[in-house]
Amino acid sequence: MNDNQSPQPLNLLASLPSETVSPEQIYHLVGEDGLTRLISAFYQQVPQDDILAPMYPEADLAGAERRLRDFLIFRFGGPSHYIEQRGHPRLRMRHALFPIDQSARNRWVSLMEHAIDQAAFPAPVATALRAFFRDVATFLINRA
Ligand code: HEM
Protein backbone atom coordinates (compact mmCIF):
# COMPACT_ATOMS: atom_id res chain seq x y z
CA MET A 1 0.00 0.00 0.00
CA ASN A 2 1.45 3.31 -1.08
CA ASP A 3 1.02 6.14 1.43
CA ASN A 4 0.78 8.68 -1.38
CA GLN A 5 -2.50 7.09 -2.41
CA SER A 6 -4.08 7.81 0.96
CA PRO A 7 -7.61 9.23 0.67
CA GLN A 8 -6.73 12.17 2.93
CA PRO A 9 -6.70 14.95 0.26
CA LEU A 10 -10.05 13.80 -1.11
CA ASN A 11 -11.59 13.91 2.36
CA LEU A 12 -10.31 17.43 2.82
CA LEU A 13 -11.89 18.49 -0.45
CA ALA A 14 -15.15 16.85 0.49
CA SER A 15 -15.24 18.75 3.75
CA LEU A 16 -14.64 22.19 2.18
CA PRO A 17 -18.22 23.02 1.16
CA SER A 18 -19.48 22.31 4.65
CA GLU A 19 -17.07 24.80 6.22
CA THR A 20 -18.37 27.86 4.44
CA VAL A 21 -21.82 27.78 2.93
CA SER A 22 -22.93 30.67 0.72
CA PRO A 23 -26.61 31.71 0.60
CA GLU A 24 -26.85 30.39 -2.97
CA GLN A 25 -25.97 26.85 -1.80
CA ILE A 26 -28.57 26.60 0.95
CA TYR A 27 -31.51 25.41 -1.19
CA HIS A 28 -29.36 22.65 -2.60
CA LEU A 29 -28.31 21.57 0.90
CA VAL A 30 -31.65 21.60 2.75
CA GLY A 31 -34.20 21.47 -0.09
CA GLU A 32 -37.70 22.87 -0.24
CA ASP A 33 -38.69 20.69 2.72
CA GLY A 34 -35.99 22.19 4.92
CA LEU A 35 -36.96 25.77 4.07
CA THR A 36 -40.67 25.01 4.51
CA ARG A 37 -39.89 23.59 7.96
CA LEU A 38 -37.84 26.66 8.88
CA ILE A 39 -40.43 29.22 7.80
CA SER A 40 -43.26 27.29 9.38
CA ALA A 41 -41.33 27.26 12.70
CA PHE A 42 -40.84 31.03 12.36
CA TYR A 43 -44.51 31.81 11.64
CA GLN A 44 -45.77 29.58 14.45
CA GLN A 45 -44.27 32.11 16.87
CA VAL A 46 -45.59 35.28 15.20
CA PRO A 47 -49.22 35.34 16.49
CA GLN A 48 -48.01 35.28 20.13
CA ASP A 49 -45.40 38.00 19.65
CA ASP A 50 -46.25 41.40 21.11
CA ILE A 51 -44.06 43.39 18.68
CA LEU A 52 -44.45 41.40 15.45
CA ALA A 53 -48.04 40.09 15.55
CA PRO A 54 -49.62 43.55 15.04
CA MET A 55 -47.56 44.05 11.85
CA TYR A 56 -48.50 40.81 10.10
CA PRO A 57 -51.85 40.25 8.32
CA GLU A 58 -53.85 38.20 10.81
CA ALA A 59 -56.18 36.90 8.11
CA ASP A 60 -53.42 35.96 5.69
CA LEU A 61 -50.59 34.54 7.77
CA ALA A 62 -50.50 31.52 5.44
CA GLY A 63 -49.95 33.89 2.51
CA ALA A 64 -47.21 35.74 4.39
CA GLU A 65 -45.57 32.42 5.18
CA ARG A 66 -45.67 31.42 1.50
CA ARG A 67 -44.22 34.77 0.34
CA LEU A 68 -41.22 34.55 2.70
CA ARG A 69 -40.68 30.88 1.90
CA ASP A 70 -40.79 31.44 -1.88
CA PHE A 71 -38.45 34.43 -1.57
CA LEU A 72 -35.93 32.35 0.38
CA ILE A 73 -36.15 29.42 -2.04
CA PHE A 74 -35.24 31.86 -4.81
CA ARG A 75 -32.57 33.73 -2.83
CA PHE A 76 -30.96 30.49 -1.65
CA GLY A 77 -30.46 29.12 -5.16
CA GLY A 78 -33.75 27.33 -5.91
CA PRO A 79 -36.58 27.96 -8.39
CA SER A 80 -37.71 31.57 -8.90
CA HIS A 81 -41.47 31.28 -8.29
CA TYR A 82 -41.23 34.32 -6.02
CA ILE A 83 -39.99 36.55 -8.86
CA GLU A 84 -42.62 35.20 -11.24
CA GLN A 85 -45.40 35.98 -8.78
CA ARG A 86 -44.14 39.09 -6.95
CA GLY A 87 -41.54 40.64 -9.25
CA HIS A 88 -38.32 42.19 -7.96
CA PRO A 89 -38.12 41.69 -4.17
CA ARG A 90 -37.48 45.41 -3.31
CA LEU A 91 -37.31 44.40 0.33
CA ARG A 92 -36.69 47.86 1.78
CA MET A 93 -39.60 49.32 -0.15
CA ARG A 94 -41.93 46.45 0.78
CA HIS A 95 -41.03 46.87 4.46
CA ALA A 96 -41.40 50.66 4.51
CA LEU A 97 -44.98 50.36 5.83
CA PHE A 98 -43.83 48.46 8.90
CA PRO A 99 -42.19 50.27 11.83
CA ILE A 100 -38.89 48.38 12.00
CA ASP A 101 -36.73 49.84 14.76
CA GLN A 102 -33.82 48.09 16.50
CA SER A 103 -36.10 46.19 18.88
CA ALA A 104 -38.42 44.94 16.09
CA ARG A 105 -35.33 43.87 14.14
CA ASN A 106 -33.90 42.09 17.18
CA ARG A 107 -37.19 40.33 17.89
CA TRP A 108 -37.54 39.15 14.26
CA VAL A 109 -33.98 37.80 14.34
CA SER A 110 -34.58 36.10 17.68
CA LEU A 111 -37.71 34.29 16.40
CA MET A 112 -35.79 33.25 13.28
CA GLU A 113 -32.84 31.99 15.34
CA HIS A 114 -35.22 29.91 17.41
CA ALA A 115 -36.70 28.52 14.16
CA ILE A 116 -33.18 27.69 12.91
CA ASP A 117 -32.51 25.76 16.13
CA GLN A 118 -35.78 23.86 15.74
CA ALA A 119 -35.05 22.97 12.11
CA ALA A 120 -31.86 21.16 13.24
CA PHE A 121 -29.85 21.89 10.08
CA PRO A 122 -26.17 20.92 9.77
CA ALA A 123 -24.04 23.47 11.68
CA PRO A 124 -22.51 25.21 8.59
CA VAL A 125 -26.00 25.78 7.13
CA ALA A 126 -27.29 27.14 10.46
CA THR A 127 -24.29 29.50 10.66
CA ALA A 128 -24.84 30.78 7.12
CA LEU A 129 -28.57 31.30 7.78
CA ARG A 130 -27.91 33.26 11.00
CA ALA A 131 -25.43 35.58 9.26
CA PHE A 132 -27.78 36.11 6.31
CA PHE A 133 -30.85 36.93 8.42
CA ARG A 134 -28.95 39.22 10.80
CA ASP A 135 -27.55 41.24 7.88
CA VAL A 136 -30.80 41.57 5.94
CA ALA A 137 -32.77 42.38 9.10
CA THR A 138 -30.32 45.19 9.95
CA PHE A 139 -30.61 46.51 6.39
CA LEU A 140 -34.41 46.67 6.83
CA ILE A 141 -34.35 48.95 9.91
CA ASN A 142 -36.32 52.03 8.88
CA ARG A 143 -37.06 53.87 12.17
CA ALA A 144 -34.91 55.20 15.00
C1 HEM B 1 -36.33 43.13 10.48
C2 HEM B 1 -37.50 42.68 10.90
C3 HEM B 1 -38.62 42.33 9.94
C4 HEM B 1 -39.93 42.64 10.10
C5 HEM B 1 -40.54 43.38 11.30
C6 HEM B 1 -40.64 42.14 8.94
C7 HEM B 1 -42.00 42.26 8.75
C8 HEM B 1 -42.66 41.86 7.61
C9 HEM B 1 -44.08 41.98 7.42
C10 HEM B 1 -45.05 42.54 8.45
C11 HEM B 1 -44.36 41.51 6.19
C12 HEM B 1 -45.73 41.42 5.50
C13 HEM B 1 -46.19 39.99 5.51
C14 HEM B 1 -46.87 39.61 4.21
O1 HEM B 1 -48.08 39.82 4.12
O2 HEM B 1 -46.18 39.12 3.31
C15 HEM B 1 -43.12 41.09 5.59
C16 HEM B 1 -42.99 40.56 4.33
C17 HEM B 1 -41.84 40.05 3.83
N1 HEM B 1 -40.63 40.01 4.45
FE1 HEM B 1 -40.20 40.80 6.24
N2 HEM B 1 -39.76 41.54 8.10
C18 HEM B 1 -38.51 41.62 8.67
C19 HEM B 1 -37.35 41.07 8.17
C20 HEM B 1 -37.27 40.37 6.99
C21 HEM B 1 -36.07 39.72 6.51
C22 HEM B 1 -34.75 39.67 7.28
C23 HEM B 1 -36.37 39.18 5.29
C24 HEM B 1 -35.52 38.40 4.34
C25 HEM B 1 -34.45 37.75 4.67
C26 HEM B 1 -37.76 39.49 5.02
C27 HEM B 1 -38.43 39.12 3.87
C28 HEM B 1 -39.74 39.39 3.62
C29 HEM B 1 -40.41 39.03 2.38
C30 HEM B 1 -39.79 38.33 1.18
C31 HEM B 1 -41.73 39.46 2.50
C32 HEM B 1 -42.83 39.36 1.44
C33 HEM B 1 -42.71 40.56 0.51
C34 HEM B 1 -43.81 40.55 -0.55
O3 HEM B 1 -43.65 39.84 -1.54
O4 HEM B 1 -44.79 41.28 -0.38
N3 HEM B 1 -38.26 40.20 6.06
N4 HEM B 1 -42.10 41.32 6.48
mmCIF file with all atom_site columns, N, CA and C and ligand atoms in Angstrom, residues 43 52 55-57 60 63-64 67-68 71-72 82 86 89 91 94-95 98 100 104-105 108 132-133 136-138 140, ligand 1:
data_model
loop_
_atom_site.group_PDB
_atom_site.id
_atom_site.type_symbol
_atom_site.label_atom_id
_atom_site.label_alt_id
_atom_site.label_comp_id
_atom_site.label_asym_id
_atom_site.label_entity_id
_atom_site.label_seq_id
_atom_site.pdbx_PDB_ins_code
_atom_site.Cartn_x
_atom_site.Cartn_y
_atom_site.Cartn_z
_atom_site.occupancy
_atom_site.B_iso_or_equiv
_atom_site.pdbx_formal_charge
_atom_site.auth_seq_id
_atom_site.auth_comp_id
_atom_site.auth_asym_id
_atom_site.auth_atom_id
_atom_site.pdbx_PDB_model_num
ATOM   1   N  N   . TYR A 1 43  ? -43.156 31.244 11.597 1.00 0.00 ? 43  TYR A N   1
ATOM   2   C  CA  . TYR A 1 43  ? -44.512 31.813 11.644 1.00 0.00 ? 43  TYR A CA  1
ATOM   3   C  C   . TYR A 1 43  ? -45.350 31.275 12.785 1.00 0.00 ? 43  TYR A C   1
ATOM   4   N  N   . LEU A 1 52  ? -44.285 41.767 16.863 1.00 0.00 ? 52  LEU A N   1
ATOM   5   C  CA  . LEU A 1 52  ? -44.454 41.403 15.447 1.00 0.00 ? 52  LEU A CA  1
ATOM   6   C  C   . LEU A 1 52  ? -45.903 41.122 15.045 1.00 0.00 ? 52  LEU A C   1
ATOM   7   N  N   . MET A 1 55  ? -48.004 43.634 13.183 1.00 0.00 ? 55  MET A N   1
ATOM   8   C  CA  . MET A 1 55  ? -47.559 44.053 11.846 1.00 0.00 ? 55  MET A CA  1
ATOM   9   C  C   . MET A 1 55  ? -48.020 43.078 10.762 1.00 0.00 ? 55  MET A C   1
ATOM   10  N  N   . TYR A 1 56  ? -48.209 41.824 11.123 1.00 0.00 ? 56  TYR A N   1
ATOM   11  C  CA  . TYR A 1 56  ? -48.502 40.808 10.099 1.00 0.00 ? 56  TYR A CA  1
ATOM   12  C  C   . TYR A 1 56  ? -50.002 40.701 9.867  1.00 0.00 ? 56  TYR A C   1
ATOM   13  N  N   . PRO A 1 57  ? -50.406 40.339 8.631  1.00 0.00 ? 57  PRO A N   1
ATOM   14  C  CA  . PRO A 1 57  ? -51.845 40.254 8.317  1.00 0.00 ? 57  PRO A CA  1
ATOM   15  C  C   . PRO A 1 57  ? -52.467 39.032 8.985  1.00 0.00 ? 57  PRO A C   1
ATOM   16  N  N   . ASP A 1 60  ? -54.161 36.573 6.810  1.00 0.00 ? 60  ASP A N   1
ATOM   17  C  CA  . ASP A 1 60  ? -53.417 35.961 5.693  1.00 0.00 ? 60  ASP A CA  1
ATOM   18  C  C   . ASP A 1 60  ? -52.006 35.570 6.109  1.00 0.00 ? 60  ASP A C   1
ATOM   19  N  N   . GLY A 1 63  ? -50.493 33.214 3.689  1.00 0.00 ? 63  GLY A N   1
ATOM   20  C  CA  . GLY A 1 63  ? -49.953 33.887 2.512  1.00 0.00 ? 63  GLY A CA  1
ATOM   21  C  C   . GLY A 1 63  ? -48.595 34.509 2.815  1.00 0.00 ? 63  GLY A C   1
ATOM   22  N  N   . ALA A 1 64  ? -48.482 35.133 3.990  1.00 0.00 ? 64  ALA A N   1
ATOM   23  C  CA  . ALA A 1 64  ? -47.206 35.743 4.388  1.00 0.00 ? 64  ALA A CA  1
ATOM   24  C  C   . ALA A 1 64  ? -46.125 34.660 4.484  1.00 0.00 ? 64  ALA A C   1
ATOM   25  N  N   . ARG A 1 67  ? -45.047 33.751 0.994  1.00 0.00 ? 67  ARG A N   1
ATOM   26  C  CA  . ARG A 1 67  ? -44.217 34.771 0.344  1.00 0.00 ? 67  ARG A CA  1
ATOM   27  C  C   . ARG A 1 67  ? -42.773 34.716 0.850  1.00 0.00 ? 67  ARG A C   1
ATOM   28  N  N   . LEU A 1 68  ? -42.595 34.607 2.167  1.00 0.00 ? 68  LEU A N   1
ATOM   29  C  CA  . LEU A 1 68  ? -41.225 34.553 2.704  1.00 0.00 ? 68  LEU A CA  1
ATOM   30  C  C   . LEU A 1 68  ? -40.529 33.260 2.258  1.00 0.00 ? 68  LEU A C   1
ATOM   31  N  N   . PHE A 1 71  ? -39.580 33.510 -1.417 1.00 0.00 ? 71  PHE A N   1
ATOM   32  C  CA  . PHE A 1 71  ? -38.447 34.425 -1.574 1.00 0.00 ? 71  PHE A CA  1
ATOM   33  C  C   . PHE A 1 71  ? -37.135 33.710 -1.203 1.00 0.00 ? 71  PHE A C   1
ATOM   34  N  N   . LEU A 1 72  ? -37.166 33.000 -0.078 1.00 0.00 ? 72  LEU A N   1
ATOM   35  C  CA  . LEU A 1 72  ? -35.927 32.355 0.378  1.00 0.00 ? 72  LEU A CA  1
ATOM   36  C  C   . LEU A 1 72  ? -35.510 31.218 -0.555 1.00 0.00 ? 72  LEU A C   1
ATOM   37  N  N   . TYR A 1 82  ? -40.970 33.025 -6.651 1.00 0.00 ? 82  TYR A N   1
ATOM   38  C  CA  . TYR A 1 82  ? -41.228 34.317 -6.015 1.00 0.00 ? 82  TYR A CA  1
ATOM   39  C  C   . TYR A 1 82  ? -41.205 35.443 -7.040 1.00 0.00 ? 82  TYR A C   1
ATOM   40  N  N   . ARG A 1 86  ? -44.202 37.808 -7.670 1.00 0.00 ? 86  ARG A N   1
ATOM   41  C  CA  . ARG A 1 86  ? -44.141 39.087 -6.950 1.00 0.00 ? 86  ARG A CA  1
ATOM   42  C  C   . ARG A 1 86  ? -43.237 40.121 -7.603 1.00 0.00 ? 86  ARG A C   1
ATOM   43  N  N   . PRO A 1 89  ? -37.794 41.697 -5.604 1.00 0.00 ? 89  PRO A N   1
ATOM   44  C  CA  . PRO A 1 89  ? -38.121 41.688 -4.167 1.00 0.00 ? 89  PRO A CA  1
ATOM   45  C  C   . PRO A 1 89  ? -38.258 43.077 -3.529 1.00 0.00 ? 89  PRO A C   1
ATOM   46  N  N   . LEU A 1 91  ? -36.971 44.665 -1.072 1.00 0.00 ? 91  LEU A N   1
ATOM   47  C  CA  . LEU A 1 91  ? -37.315 44.398 0.332  1.00 0.00 ? 91  LEU A CA  1
ATOM   48  C  C   . LEU A 1 91  ? -37.448 45.655 1.172  1.00 0.00 ? 91  LEU A C   1
ATOM   49  N  N   . ARG A 1 94  ? -40.783 47.241 0.305  1.00 0.00 ? 94  ARG A N   1
ATOM   50  C  CA  . ARG A 1 94  ? -41.928 46.452 0.778  1.00 0.00 ? 94  ARG A CA  1
ATOM   51  C  C   . ARG A 1 94  ? -42.060 46.477 2.304  1.00 0.00 ? 94  ARG A C   1
ATOM   52  N  N   . HIS A 1 95  ? -40.974 46.802 2.993  1.00 0.00 ? 95  HIS A N   1
ATOM   53  C  CA  . HIS A 1 95  ? -41.035 46.871 4.460  1.00 0.00 ? 95  HIS A CA  1
ATOM   54  C  C   . HIS A 1 95  ? -41.259 48.293 4.976  1.00 0.00 ? 95  HIS A C   1
ATOM   55  N  N   . PHE A 1 98  ? -43.906 49.045 7.560  1.00 0.00 ? 98  PHE A N   1
ATOM   56  C  CA  . PHE A 1 98  ? -43.829 48.457 8.900  1.00 0.00 ? 98  PHE A CA  1
ATOM   57  C  C   . PHE A 1 98  ? -42.787 49.190 9.730  1.00 0.00 ? 98  PHE A C   1
ATOM   58  N  N   . ILE A 1 100 ? -39.982 49.274 11.605 1.00 0.00 ? 100 ILE A N   1
ATOM   59  C  CA  . ILE A 1 100 ? -38.891 48.378 12.002 1.00 0.00 ? 100 ILE A CA  1
ATOM   60  C  C   . ILE A 1 100 ? -37.773 49.187 12.672 1.00 0.00 ? 100 ILE A C   1
ATOM   61  N  N   . ALA A 1 104 ? -37.654 45.815 16.997 1.00 0.00 ? 104 ALA A N   1
ATOM   62  C  CA  . ALA A 1 104 ? -38.418 44.943 16.088 1.00 0.00 ? 104 ALA A CA  1
ATOM   63  C  C   . ALA A 1 104 ? -37.456 44.049 15.299 1.00 0.00 ? 104 ALA A C   1
ATOM   64  N  N   . ARG A 1 105 ? -36.351 44.648 14.862 1.00 0.00 ? 105 ARG A N   1
ATOM   65  C  CA  . ARG A 1 105 ? -35.331 43.869 14.138 1.00 0.00 ? 105 ARG A CA  1
ATOM   66  C  C   . ARG A 1 105 ? -34.785 42.746 15.027 1.00 0.00 ? 105 ARG A C   1
ATOM   67  N  N   . TRP A 1 108 ? -37.395 39.970 15.479 1.00 0.00 ? 108 TRP A N   1
ATOM   68  C  CA  . TRP A 1 108 ? -37.537 39.154 14.265 1.00 0.00 ? 108 TRP A CA  1
ATOM   69  C  C   . TRP A 1 108 ? -36.378 38.158 14.179 1.00 0.00 ? 108 TRP A C   1
ATOM   70  N  N   . PHE A 1 132 ? -26.934 35.524 7.356  1.00 0.00 ? 132 PHE A N   1
ATOM   71  C  CA  . PHE A 1 132 ? -27.781 36.114 6.315  1.00 0.00 ? 132 PHE A CA  1
ATOM   72  C  C   . PHE A 1 132 ? -28.941 36.896 6.936  1.00 0.00 ? 132 PHE A C   1
ATOM   73  N  N   . PHE A 1 133 ? -29.671 36.268 7.855  1.00 0.00 ? 133 PHE A N   1
ATOM   74  C  CA  . PHE A 1 133 ? -30.854 36.933 8.417  1.00 0.00 ? 133 PHE A CA  1
ATOM   75  C  C   . PHE A 1 133 ? -30.468 38.161 9.252  1.00 0.00 ? 133 PHE A C   1
ATOM   76  N  N   . VAL A 1 136 ? -29.643 41.008 6.660  1.00 0.00 ? 136 VAL A N   1
ATOM   77  C  CA  . VAL A 1 136 ? -30.795 41.566 5.939  1.00 0.00 ? 136 VAL A CA  1
ATOM   78  C  C   . VAL A 1 136 ? -31.710 42.301 6.909  1.00 0.00 ? 136 VAL A C   1
ATOM   79  N  N   . ALA A 1 137 ? -31.888 41.739 8.114  1.00 0.00 ? 137 ALA A N   1
ATOM   80  C  CA  . ALA A 1 137 ? -32.771 42.385 9.096  1.00 0.00 ? 137 ALA A CA  1
ATOM   81  C  C   . ALA A 1 137 ? -32.226 43.765 9.480  1.00 0.00 ? 137 ALA A C   1
ATOM   82  N  N   . THR A 1 138 ? -30.918 43.886 9.626  1.00 0.00 ? 138 THR A N   1
ATOM   83  C  CA  . THR A 1 138 ? -30.315 45.189 9.953  1.00 0.00 ? 138 THR A CA  1
ATOM   84  C  C   . THR A 1 138 ? -30.550 46.172 8.805  1.00 0.00 ? 138 THR A C   1
ATOM   85  N  N   . LEU A 1 140 ? -32.998 46.294 6.936  1.00 0.00 ? 140 LEU A N   1
ATOM   86  C  CA  . LEU A 1 140 ? -34.407 46.674 6.833  1.00 0.00 ? 140 LEU A CA  1
ATOM   87  C  C   . LEU A 1 140 ? -34.858 47.642 7.931  1.00 0.00 ? 140 LEU A C   1
HETATM 88  C  C1  . HEM B 2 .   ? -36.326 43.125 10.480 1.00 0.00 ? 1   HEM B C1  1
HETATM 89  C  C2  . HEM B 2 .   ? -37.500 42.680 10.899 1.00 0.00 ? 1   HEM B C2  1
HETATM 90  C  C3  . HEM B 2 .   ? -38.619 42.326 9.940  1.00 0.00 ? 1   HEM B C3  1
HETATM 91  C  C4  . HEM B 2 .   ? -39.931 42.643 10.100 1.00 0.00 ? 1   HEM B C4  1
HETATM 92  C  C5  . HEM B 2 .   ? -40.543 43.381 11.298 1.00 0.00 ? 1   HEM B C5  1
HETATM 93  C  C6  . HEM B 2 .   ? -40.640 42.140 8.944  1.00 0.00 ? 1   HEM B C6  1
HETATM 94  C  C7  . HEM B 2 .   ? -42.002 42.259 8.749  1.00 0.00 ? 1   HEM B C7  1
HETATM 95  C  C8  . HEM B 2 .   ? -42.660 41.861 7.611  1.00 0.00 ? 1   HEM B C8  1
HETATM 96  C  C9  . HEM B 2 .   ? -44.078 41.984 7.417  1.00 0.00 ? 1   HEM B C9  1
HETATM 97  C  C10 . HEM B 2 .   ? -45.052 42.541 8.450  1.00 0.00 ? 1   HEM B C10 1
HETATM 98  C  C11 . HEM B 2 .   ? -44.361 41.512 6.185  1.00 0.00 ? 1   HEM B C11 1
HETATM 99  C  C12 . HEM B 2 .   ? -45.729 41.423 5.500  1.00 0.00 ? 1   HEM B C12 1
HETATM 100 C  C13 . HEM B 2 .   ? -46.194 39.991 5.512  1.00 0.00 ? 1   HEM B C13 1
HETATM 101 C  C14 . HEM B 2 .   ? -46.867 39.612 4.212  1.00 0.00 ? 1   HEM B C14 1
HETATM 102 O  O1  . HEM B 2 .   ? -48.077 39.823 4.116  1.00 0.00 ? 1   HEM B O1  1
HETATM 103 O  O2  . HEM B 2 .   ? -46.183 39.125 3.307  1.00 0.00 ? 1   HEM B O2  1
HETATM 104 C  C15 . HEM B 2 .   ? -43.121 41.089 5.591  1.00 0.00 ? 1   HEM B C15 1
HETATM 105 C  C16 . HEM B 2 .   ? -42.995 40.565 4.331  1.00 0.00 ? 1   HEM B C16 1
HETATM 106 C  C17 . HEM B 2 .   ? -41.835 40.054 3.831  1.00 0.00 ? 1   HEM B C17 1
HETATM 107 N  N1  . HEM B 2 .   ? -40.626 40.005 4.453  1.00 0.00 ? 1   HEM B N1  1
HETATM 108 FE FE1 . HEM B 2 .   ? -40.195 40.798 6.241  1.00 0.00 ? 1   HEM B FE1 1
HETATM 109 N  N2  . HEM B 2 .   ? -39.760 41.539 8.099  1.00 0.00 ? 1   HEM B N2  1
HETATM 110 C  C18 . HEM B 2 .   ? -38.512 41.616 8.667  1.00 0.00 ? 1   HEM B C18 1
HETATM 111 C  C19 . HEM B 2 .   ? -37.354 41.069 8.167  1.00 0.00 ? 1   HEM B C19 1
HETATM 112 C  C20 . HEM B 2 .   ? -37.268 40.373 6.993  1.00 0.00 ? 1   HEM B C20 1
HETATM 113 C  C21 . HEM B 2 .   ? -36.072 39.721 6.514  1.00 0.00 ? 1   HEM B C21 1
HETATM 114 C  C22 . HEM B 2 .   ? -34.750 39.668 7.280  1.00 0.00 ? 1   HEM B C22 1
HETATM 115 C  C23 . HEM B 2 .   ? -36.374 39.185 5.295  1.00 0.00 ? 1   HEM B C23 1
HETATM 116 C  C24 . HEM B 2 .   ? -35.523 38.403 4.340  1.00 0.00 ? 1   HEM B C24 1
HETATM 117 C  C25 . HEM B 2 .   ? -34.451 37.750 4.669  1.00 0.00 ? 1   HEM B C25 1
HETATM 118 C  C26 . HEM B 2 .   ? -37.755 39.486 5.015  1.00 0.00 ? 1   HEM B C26 1
HETATM 119 C  C27 . HEM B 2 .   ? -38.429 39.120 3.874  1.00 0.00 ? 1   HEM B C27 1
HETATM 120 C  C28 . HEM B 2 .   ? -39.742 39.387 3.617  1.00 0.00 ? 1   HEM B C28 1
HETATM 121 C  C29 . HEM B 2 .   ? -40.408 39.027 2.376  1.00 0.00 ? 1   HEM B C29 1
HETATM 122 C  C30 . HEM B 2 .   ? -39.790 38.331 1.182  1.00 0.00 ? 1   HEM B C30 1
HETATM 123 C  C31 . HEM B 2 .   ? -41.729 39.457 2.502  1.00 0.00 ? 1   HEM B C31 1
HETATM 124 C  C32 . HEM B 2 .   ? -42.827 39.356 1.441  1.00 0.00 ? 1   HEM B C32 1
HETATM 125 C  C33 . HEM B 2 .   ? -42.713 40.562 0.511  1.00 0.00 ? 1   HEM B C33 1
HETATM 126 C  C34 . HEM B 2 .   ? -43.806 40.548 -0.549 1.00 0.00 ? 1   HEM B C34 1
HETATM 127 O  O3  . HEM B 2 .   ? -43.651 39.836 -1.542 1.00 0.00 ? 1   HEM B O3  1
HETATM 128 O  O4  . HEM B 2 .   ? -44.786 41.282 -0.380 1.00 0.00 ? 1   HEM B O4  1
HETATM 129 N  N3  . HEM B 2 .   ? -38.264 40.204 6.059  1.00 0.00 ? 1   HEM B N3  1
HETATM 130 N  N4  . HEM B 2 .   ? -42.104 41.323 6.476  1.00 0.00 ? 1   HEM B N4  1
#
